[in-house]
CSV table of C-alpha atoms in Angstrom, one decimal:
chain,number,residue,atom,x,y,z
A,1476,UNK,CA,215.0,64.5,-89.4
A,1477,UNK,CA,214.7,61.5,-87.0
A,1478,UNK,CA,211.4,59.4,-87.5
A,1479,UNK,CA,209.5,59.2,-84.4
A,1480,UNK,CA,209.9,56.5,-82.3
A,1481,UNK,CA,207.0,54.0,-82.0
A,1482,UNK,CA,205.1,53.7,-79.1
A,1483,UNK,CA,206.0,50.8,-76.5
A,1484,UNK,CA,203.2,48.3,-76.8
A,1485,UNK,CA,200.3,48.7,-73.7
A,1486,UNK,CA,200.5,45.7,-71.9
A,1487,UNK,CA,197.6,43.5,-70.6
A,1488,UNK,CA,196.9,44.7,-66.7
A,1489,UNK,CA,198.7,42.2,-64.2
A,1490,UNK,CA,196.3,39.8,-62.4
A,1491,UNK,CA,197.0,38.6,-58.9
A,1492,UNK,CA,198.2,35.0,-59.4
A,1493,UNK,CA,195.4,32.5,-57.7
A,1494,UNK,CA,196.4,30.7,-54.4
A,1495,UNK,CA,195.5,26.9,-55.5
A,1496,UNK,CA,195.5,25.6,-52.1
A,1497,UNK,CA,192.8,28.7,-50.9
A,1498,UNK,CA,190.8,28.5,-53.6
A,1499,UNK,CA,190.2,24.6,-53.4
A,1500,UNK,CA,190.0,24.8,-49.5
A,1501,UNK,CA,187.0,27.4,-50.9
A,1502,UNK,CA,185.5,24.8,-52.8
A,1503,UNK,CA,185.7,22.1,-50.4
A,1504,UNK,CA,183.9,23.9,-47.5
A,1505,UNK,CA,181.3,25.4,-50.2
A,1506,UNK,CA,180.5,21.9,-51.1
A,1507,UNK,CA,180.6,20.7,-47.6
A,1508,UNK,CA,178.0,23.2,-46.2
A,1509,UNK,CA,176.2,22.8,-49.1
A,1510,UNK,CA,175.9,18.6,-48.8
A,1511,UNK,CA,175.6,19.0,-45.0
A,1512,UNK,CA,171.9,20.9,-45.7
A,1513,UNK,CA,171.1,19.2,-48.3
A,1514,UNK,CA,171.3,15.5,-46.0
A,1515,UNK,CA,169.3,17.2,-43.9
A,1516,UNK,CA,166.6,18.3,-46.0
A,1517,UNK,CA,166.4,15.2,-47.8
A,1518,UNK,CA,166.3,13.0,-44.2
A,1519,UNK,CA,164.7,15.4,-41.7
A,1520,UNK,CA,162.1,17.3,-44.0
A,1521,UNK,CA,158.8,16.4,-42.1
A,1522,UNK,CA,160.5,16.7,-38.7
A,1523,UNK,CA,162.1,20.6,-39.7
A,1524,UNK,CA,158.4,21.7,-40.9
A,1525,UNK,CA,157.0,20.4,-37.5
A,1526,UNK,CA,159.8,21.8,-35.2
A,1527,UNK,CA,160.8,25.2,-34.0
A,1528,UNK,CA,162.3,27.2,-37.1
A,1529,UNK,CA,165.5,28.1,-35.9
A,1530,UNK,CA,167.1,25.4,-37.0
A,1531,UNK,CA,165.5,25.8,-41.1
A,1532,UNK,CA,167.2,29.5,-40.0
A,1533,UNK,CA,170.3,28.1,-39.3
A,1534,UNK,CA,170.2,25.4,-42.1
A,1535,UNK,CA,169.6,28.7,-44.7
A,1536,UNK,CA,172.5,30.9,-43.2
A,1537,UNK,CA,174.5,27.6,-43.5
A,1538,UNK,CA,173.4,27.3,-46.9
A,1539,UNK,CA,174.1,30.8,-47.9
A,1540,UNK,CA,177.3,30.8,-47.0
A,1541,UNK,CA,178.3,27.5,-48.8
A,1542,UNK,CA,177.2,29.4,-52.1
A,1543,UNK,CA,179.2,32.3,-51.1
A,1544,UNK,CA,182.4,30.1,-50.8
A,1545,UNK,CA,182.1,28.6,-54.2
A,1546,UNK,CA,181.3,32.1,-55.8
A,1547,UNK,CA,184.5,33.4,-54.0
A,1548,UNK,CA,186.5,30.6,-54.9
A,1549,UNK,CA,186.7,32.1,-59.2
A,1550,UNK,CA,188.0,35.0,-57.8
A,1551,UNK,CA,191.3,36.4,-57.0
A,1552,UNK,CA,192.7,35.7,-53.4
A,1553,UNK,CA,194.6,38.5,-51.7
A,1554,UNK,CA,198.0,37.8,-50.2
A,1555,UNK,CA,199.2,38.6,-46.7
A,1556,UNK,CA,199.7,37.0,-43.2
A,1557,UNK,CA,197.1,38.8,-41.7
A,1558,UNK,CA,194.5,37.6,-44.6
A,1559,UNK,CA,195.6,34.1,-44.4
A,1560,UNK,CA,195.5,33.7,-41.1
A,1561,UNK,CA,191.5,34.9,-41.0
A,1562,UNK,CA,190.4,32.8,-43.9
A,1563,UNK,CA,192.2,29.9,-41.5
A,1564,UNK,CA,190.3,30.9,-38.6
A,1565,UNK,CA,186.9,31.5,-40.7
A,1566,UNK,CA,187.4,28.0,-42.5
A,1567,UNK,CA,188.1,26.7,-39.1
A,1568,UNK,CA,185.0,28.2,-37.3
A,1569,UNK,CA,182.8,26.7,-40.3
A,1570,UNK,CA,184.0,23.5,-39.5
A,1571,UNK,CA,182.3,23.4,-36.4
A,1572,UNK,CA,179.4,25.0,-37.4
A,1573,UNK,CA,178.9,22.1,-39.7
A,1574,UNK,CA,179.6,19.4,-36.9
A,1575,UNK,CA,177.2,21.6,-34.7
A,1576,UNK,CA,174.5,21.2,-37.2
A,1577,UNK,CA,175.0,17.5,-38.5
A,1578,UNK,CA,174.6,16.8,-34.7
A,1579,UNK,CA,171.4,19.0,-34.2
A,1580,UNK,CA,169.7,16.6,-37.0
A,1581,UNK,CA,166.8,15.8,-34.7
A,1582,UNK,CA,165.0,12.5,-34.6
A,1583,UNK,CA,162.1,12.4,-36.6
A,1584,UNK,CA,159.1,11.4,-35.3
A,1585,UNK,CA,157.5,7.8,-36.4
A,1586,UNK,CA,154.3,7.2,-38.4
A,1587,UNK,CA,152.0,6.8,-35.1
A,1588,UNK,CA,152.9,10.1,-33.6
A,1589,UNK,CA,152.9,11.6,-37.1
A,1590,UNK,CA,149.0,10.3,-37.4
A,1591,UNK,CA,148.6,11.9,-33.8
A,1592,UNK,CA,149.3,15.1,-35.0
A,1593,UNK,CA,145.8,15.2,-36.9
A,1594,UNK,CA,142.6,16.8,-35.5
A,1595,UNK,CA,139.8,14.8,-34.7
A,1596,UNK,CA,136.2,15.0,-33.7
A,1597,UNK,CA,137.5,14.8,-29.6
A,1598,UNK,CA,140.9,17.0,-29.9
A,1599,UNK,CA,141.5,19.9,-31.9
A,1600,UNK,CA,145.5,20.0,-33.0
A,1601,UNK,CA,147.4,23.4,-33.1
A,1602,UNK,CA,150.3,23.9,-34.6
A,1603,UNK,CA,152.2,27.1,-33.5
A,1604,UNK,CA,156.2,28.0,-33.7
A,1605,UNK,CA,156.5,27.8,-30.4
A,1606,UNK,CA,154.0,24.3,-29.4
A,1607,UNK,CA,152.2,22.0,-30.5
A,1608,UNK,CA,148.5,22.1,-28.8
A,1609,UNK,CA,146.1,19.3,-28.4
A,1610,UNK,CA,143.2,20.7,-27.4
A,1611,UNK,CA,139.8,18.9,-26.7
A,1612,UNK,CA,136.8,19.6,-28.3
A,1613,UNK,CA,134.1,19.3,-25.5
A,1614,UNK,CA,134.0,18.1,-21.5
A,1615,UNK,CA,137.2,20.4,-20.8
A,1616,UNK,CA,138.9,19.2,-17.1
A,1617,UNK,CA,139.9,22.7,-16.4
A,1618,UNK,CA,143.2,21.0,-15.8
A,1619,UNK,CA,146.4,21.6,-18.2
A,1620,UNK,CA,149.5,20.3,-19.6
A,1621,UNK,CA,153.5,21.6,-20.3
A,1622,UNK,CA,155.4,19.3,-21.8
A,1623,UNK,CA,159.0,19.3,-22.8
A,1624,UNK,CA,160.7,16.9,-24.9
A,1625,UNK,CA,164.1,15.3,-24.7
A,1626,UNK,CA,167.1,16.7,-26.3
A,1627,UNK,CA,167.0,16.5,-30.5
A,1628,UNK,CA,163.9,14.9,-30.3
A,1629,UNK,CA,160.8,16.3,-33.0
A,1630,UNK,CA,158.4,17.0,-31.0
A,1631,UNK,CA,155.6,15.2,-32.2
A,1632,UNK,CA,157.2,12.3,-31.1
A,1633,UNK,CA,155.0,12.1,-27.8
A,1634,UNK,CA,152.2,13.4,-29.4
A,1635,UNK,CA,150.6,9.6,-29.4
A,1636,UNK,CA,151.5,9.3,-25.8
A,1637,UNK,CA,149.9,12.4,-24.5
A,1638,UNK,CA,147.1,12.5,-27.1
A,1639,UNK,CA,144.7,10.4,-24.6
A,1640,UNK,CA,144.8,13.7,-21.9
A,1641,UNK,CA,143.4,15.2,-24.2
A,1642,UNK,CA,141.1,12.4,-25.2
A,1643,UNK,CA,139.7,12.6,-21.5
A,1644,UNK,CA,139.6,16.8,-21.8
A,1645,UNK,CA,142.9,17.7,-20.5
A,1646,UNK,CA,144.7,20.8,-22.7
A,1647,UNK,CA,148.1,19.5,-23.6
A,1648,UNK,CA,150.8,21.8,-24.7
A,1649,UNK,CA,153.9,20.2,-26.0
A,1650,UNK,CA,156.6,22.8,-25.8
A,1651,UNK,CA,158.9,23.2,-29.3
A,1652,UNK,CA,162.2,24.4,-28.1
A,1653,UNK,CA,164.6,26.3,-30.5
A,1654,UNK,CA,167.2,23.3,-32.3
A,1655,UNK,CA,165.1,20.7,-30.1
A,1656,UNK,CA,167.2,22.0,-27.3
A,1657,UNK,CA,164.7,22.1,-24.1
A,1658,UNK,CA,167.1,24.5,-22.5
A,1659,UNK,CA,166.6,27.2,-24.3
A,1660,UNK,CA,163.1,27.5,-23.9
A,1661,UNK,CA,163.3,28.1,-19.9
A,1662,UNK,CA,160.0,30.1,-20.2
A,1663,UNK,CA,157.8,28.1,-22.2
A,1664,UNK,CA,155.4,26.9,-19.4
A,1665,UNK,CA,154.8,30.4,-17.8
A,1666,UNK,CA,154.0,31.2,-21.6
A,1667,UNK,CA,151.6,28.5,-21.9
A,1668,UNK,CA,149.8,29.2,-18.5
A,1669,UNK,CA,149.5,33.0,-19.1
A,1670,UNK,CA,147.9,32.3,-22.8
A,1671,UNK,CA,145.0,29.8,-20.9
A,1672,UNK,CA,143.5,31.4,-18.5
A,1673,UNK,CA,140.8,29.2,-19.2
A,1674,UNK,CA,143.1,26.6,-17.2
A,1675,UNK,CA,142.9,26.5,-13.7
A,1676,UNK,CA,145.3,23.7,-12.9
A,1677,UNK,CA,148.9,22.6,-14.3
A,1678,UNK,CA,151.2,19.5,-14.9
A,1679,UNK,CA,154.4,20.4,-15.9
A,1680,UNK,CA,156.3,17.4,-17.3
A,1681,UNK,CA,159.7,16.2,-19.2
A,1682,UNK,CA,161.8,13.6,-21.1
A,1683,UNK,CA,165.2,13.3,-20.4
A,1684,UNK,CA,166.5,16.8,-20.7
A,1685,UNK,CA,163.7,18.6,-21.1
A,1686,UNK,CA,162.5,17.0,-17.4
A,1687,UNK,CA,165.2,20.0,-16.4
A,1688,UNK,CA,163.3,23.3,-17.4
A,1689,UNK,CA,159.8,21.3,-16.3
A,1690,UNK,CA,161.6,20.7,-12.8
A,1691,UNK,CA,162.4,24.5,-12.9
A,1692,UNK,CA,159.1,25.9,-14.4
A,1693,UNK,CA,157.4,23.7,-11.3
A,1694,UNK,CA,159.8,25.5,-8.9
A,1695,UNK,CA,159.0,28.6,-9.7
A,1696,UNK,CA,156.0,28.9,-8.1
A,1697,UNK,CA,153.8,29.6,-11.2
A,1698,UNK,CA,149.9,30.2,-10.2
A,1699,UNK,CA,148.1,27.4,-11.1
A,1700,UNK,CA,150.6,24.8,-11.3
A,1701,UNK,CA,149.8,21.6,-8.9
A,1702,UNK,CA,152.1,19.1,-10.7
A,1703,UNK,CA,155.3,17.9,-12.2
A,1704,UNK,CA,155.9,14.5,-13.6
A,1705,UNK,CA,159.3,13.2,-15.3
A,1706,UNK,CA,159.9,10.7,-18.0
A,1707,UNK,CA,163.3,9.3,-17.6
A,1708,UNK,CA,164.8,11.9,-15.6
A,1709,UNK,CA,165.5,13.9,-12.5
A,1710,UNK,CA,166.0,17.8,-11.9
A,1711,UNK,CA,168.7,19.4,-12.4
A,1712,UNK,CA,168.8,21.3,-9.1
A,1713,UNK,CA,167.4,20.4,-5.6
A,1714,UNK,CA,163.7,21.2,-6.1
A,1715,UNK,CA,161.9,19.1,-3.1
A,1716,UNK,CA,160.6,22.1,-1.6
A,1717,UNK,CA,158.3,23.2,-4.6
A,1718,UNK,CA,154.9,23.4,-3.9
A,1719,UNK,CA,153.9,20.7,-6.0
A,1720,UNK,CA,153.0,16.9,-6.2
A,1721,UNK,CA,155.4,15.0,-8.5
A,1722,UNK,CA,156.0,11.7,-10.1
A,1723,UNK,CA,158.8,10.1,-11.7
A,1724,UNK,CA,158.6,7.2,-14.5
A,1725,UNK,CA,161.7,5.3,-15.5
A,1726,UNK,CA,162.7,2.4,-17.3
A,1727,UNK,CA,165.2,-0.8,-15.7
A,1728,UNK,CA,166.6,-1.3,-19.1
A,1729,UNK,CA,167.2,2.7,-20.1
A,1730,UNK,CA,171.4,3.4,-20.2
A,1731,UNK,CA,171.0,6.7,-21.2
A,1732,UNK,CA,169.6,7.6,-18.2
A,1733,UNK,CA,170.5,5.3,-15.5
A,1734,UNK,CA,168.2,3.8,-13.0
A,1735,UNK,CA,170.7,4.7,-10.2
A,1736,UNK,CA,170.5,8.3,-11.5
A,1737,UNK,CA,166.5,8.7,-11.0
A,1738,UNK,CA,167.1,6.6,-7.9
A,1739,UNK,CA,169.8,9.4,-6.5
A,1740,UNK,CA,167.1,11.7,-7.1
A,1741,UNK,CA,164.7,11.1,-4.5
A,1742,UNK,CA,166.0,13.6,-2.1
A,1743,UNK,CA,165.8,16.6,-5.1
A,1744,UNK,CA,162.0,15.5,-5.5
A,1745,UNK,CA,159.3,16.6,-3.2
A,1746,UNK,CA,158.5,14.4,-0.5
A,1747,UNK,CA,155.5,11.9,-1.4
A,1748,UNK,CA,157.2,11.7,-4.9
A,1749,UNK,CA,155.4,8.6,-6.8
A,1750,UNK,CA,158.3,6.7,-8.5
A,1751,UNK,CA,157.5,3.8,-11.5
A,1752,UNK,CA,159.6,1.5,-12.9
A,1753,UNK,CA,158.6,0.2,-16.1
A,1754,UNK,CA,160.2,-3.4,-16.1
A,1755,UNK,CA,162.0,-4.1,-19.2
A,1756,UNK,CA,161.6,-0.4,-20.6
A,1757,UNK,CA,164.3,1.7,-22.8
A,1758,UNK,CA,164.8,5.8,-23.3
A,1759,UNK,CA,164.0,5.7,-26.2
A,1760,UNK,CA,159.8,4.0,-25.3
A,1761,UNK,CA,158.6,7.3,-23.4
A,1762,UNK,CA,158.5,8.6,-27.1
A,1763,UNK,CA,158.0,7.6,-30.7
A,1764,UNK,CA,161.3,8.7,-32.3
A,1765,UNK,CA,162.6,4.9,-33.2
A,1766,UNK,CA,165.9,4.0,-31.3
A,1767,UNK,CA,168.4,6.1,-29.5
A,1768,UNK,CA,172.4,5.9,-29.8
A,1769,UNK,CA,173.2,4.9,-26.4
A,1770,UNK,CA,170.6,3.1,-25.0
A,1771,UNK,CA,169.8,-0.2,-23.2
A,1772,UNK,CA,168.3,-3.4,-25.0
A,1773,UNK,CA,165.5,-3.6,-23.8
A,1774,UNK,CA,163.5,-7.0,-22.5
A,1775,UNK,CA,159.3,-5.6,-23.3
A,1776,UNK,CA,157.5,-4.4,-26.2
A,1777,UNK,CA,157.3,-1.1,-26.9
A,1778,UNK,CA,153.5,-0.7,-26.8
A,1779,UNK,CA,152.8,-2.3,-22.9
A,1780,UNK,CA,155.8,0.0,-21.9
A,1781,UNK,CA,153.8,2.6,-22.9
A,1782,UNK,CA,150.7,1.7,-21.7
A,1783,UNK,CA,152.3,2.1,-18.4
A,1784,UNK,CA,153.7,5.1,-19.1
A,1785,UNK,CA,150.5,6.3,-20.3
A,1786,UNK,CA,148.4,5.0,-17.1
A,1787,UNK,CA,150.8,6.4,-14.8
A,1788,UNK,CA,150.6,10.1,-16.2
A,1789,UNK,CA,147.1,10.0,-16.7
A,1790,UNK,CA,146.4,9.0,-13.0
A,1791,UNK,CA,149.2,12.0,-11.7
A,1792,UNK,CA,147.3,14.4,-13.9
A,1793,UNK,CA,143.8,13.6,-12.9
A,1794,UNK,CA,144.9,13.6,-9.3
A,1795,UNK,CA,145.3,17.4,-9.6
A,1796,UNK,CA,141.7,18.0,-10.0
């Protein structure tokens, strides 16, 4: 009788060998999301708190998929064109992503618009998602405020600048655009009219980009609104036949936006548009944000550019009265 033969030994289940190149590509992009939001936290913290929040949003999804990559990367990659190709254009697509976001990295607001930011007996200070609202405490003007800052720029920034309308009893409503973007929030003014009805009388004013949704909001005819002033910069669109009075305050020394561009503008203005030049001025002095890549050098202080700014506003705005 023939002795059974033994059994062929069970062999350990195949694994799917590990692509080396994919899974440190993984790793790299995990760790490269995951060092982009942490810069940011670590050098914009105050500014993301005070801004709209869909950039901390973005900053989170960011985050979230950083940690996915690196949890991915222990695991087995599956082969094939087709996959390859995807994780190519997904690794790809997070690349920019991540350049989008490093260059959304607004600048923060300095210690004087910071200390701006904080009620006081005269002016009440509102923080919303949408604004920040300086609203006086007594003598109200009846007359109102919309103001949109430049591109990346926290918006606290002019809060030291515009802080004296309110001083005097004017509402101010600084607008906080979503990523610091003034573009997309083309509705924020009509939003700030319709929630103070108390306010019979609008300015509706701008720095650098955001003087291109103010320009619009002024065109649109909006009940109420009397006014539109522009800190370094012109519409975007011809808009000398809006119903409104206007002024325009530049500086000589500002590259960013170029004398000769506000100058060109004068025709897309209304006529009897009040244009200053603030000798010696820079972008970067119509707010309190430090300097600005790109800009002039420029030949005053900082604090009697402002002044000017300031004086100039303030007389536009009480004009509407």
């Amino acid at each position: 009788m023939t002795p059974p033969r033994p059994a062929p030994p069970v062999s350990a289940p195949s694994r799917r060998p590990r692509n080396r190149t994919s899974v440190t590509v993984r790793v790299l992009l995990g760790a490269a999301a995951a060092a982009v939001v942490l810069w940011v936290l670590l050098t914009r913290w105050s500014a993301l708190l005070a801004g709209h929040p869909a950039y901390p949003v973005l900053l989170v999804l960011v985050a979230l998929v950083g940690v996915f990559l690196l949890v991915r990367a222990a695991r087995p990659i599956r082969g094939g064109r087709v996959r390859a190709a995807g994780r190519v254009a997904a690794g790809l697509g997070l690349v920019v992503v991540l350049s989008v976001v490093v260059w959304l990295r607004p600048y923060a607001a300095e210690p004087v618009a910071v200390a701006a930011a904080e009620s006081s007996p005269a002016v009440e200070v509102v923080d919303s998602a949408s604004s920040w609202e300086l609203r006086p405490r007594a003598a109200a003007t009846g007359t109102g405020v919309v103001f949109h800052p430049g591109a990346l720029v926290d918006p606290r920034a002019y809060l030291a600048l515009l802080r004296p309308l309110a001083e005097r009893g004017d509402l101010v409503v600084v607008v906080k655009p979503p990523l610091d973007v003034a573009l997309l929030a083309p509705g924020a003014a009509g939003d700030a009219v319709a929630a103070h009805p108390e306010v019979t009388r609008w300015a509706i004013g701008g720095h650098s980009l955001g003087g291109l949704p103010a320009s619009s909001a002024a065109a649109q005819g909006i009940a109420g609104v009397r006014g539109l002033f522009l800190w370094a910069s012109y519409p975007a669109d011809d808009v000398s036949g809006a119903p409104v009075s206007a002024l325009s305050v530049s500086g000589d020394r500002d590259t960013v936006i170029a004398p000769d561009g506000v100058a060109a503008s004068r025709a897309q203005l209304p006529a009897g548009t009040r244009f200053v030049v603030v000798a010696g001025a820079v972008h970067a002095f119509f707010g309190d944000y430090g300097t600005q890549a790109g800009d002039g050098t420029p030949t005053t202080g900082r604090a009697d550019a402002q002044r000017q700014i300031v004086e100039a506003t303030a007389s536009f705005v009480g004009a509407l009265r």
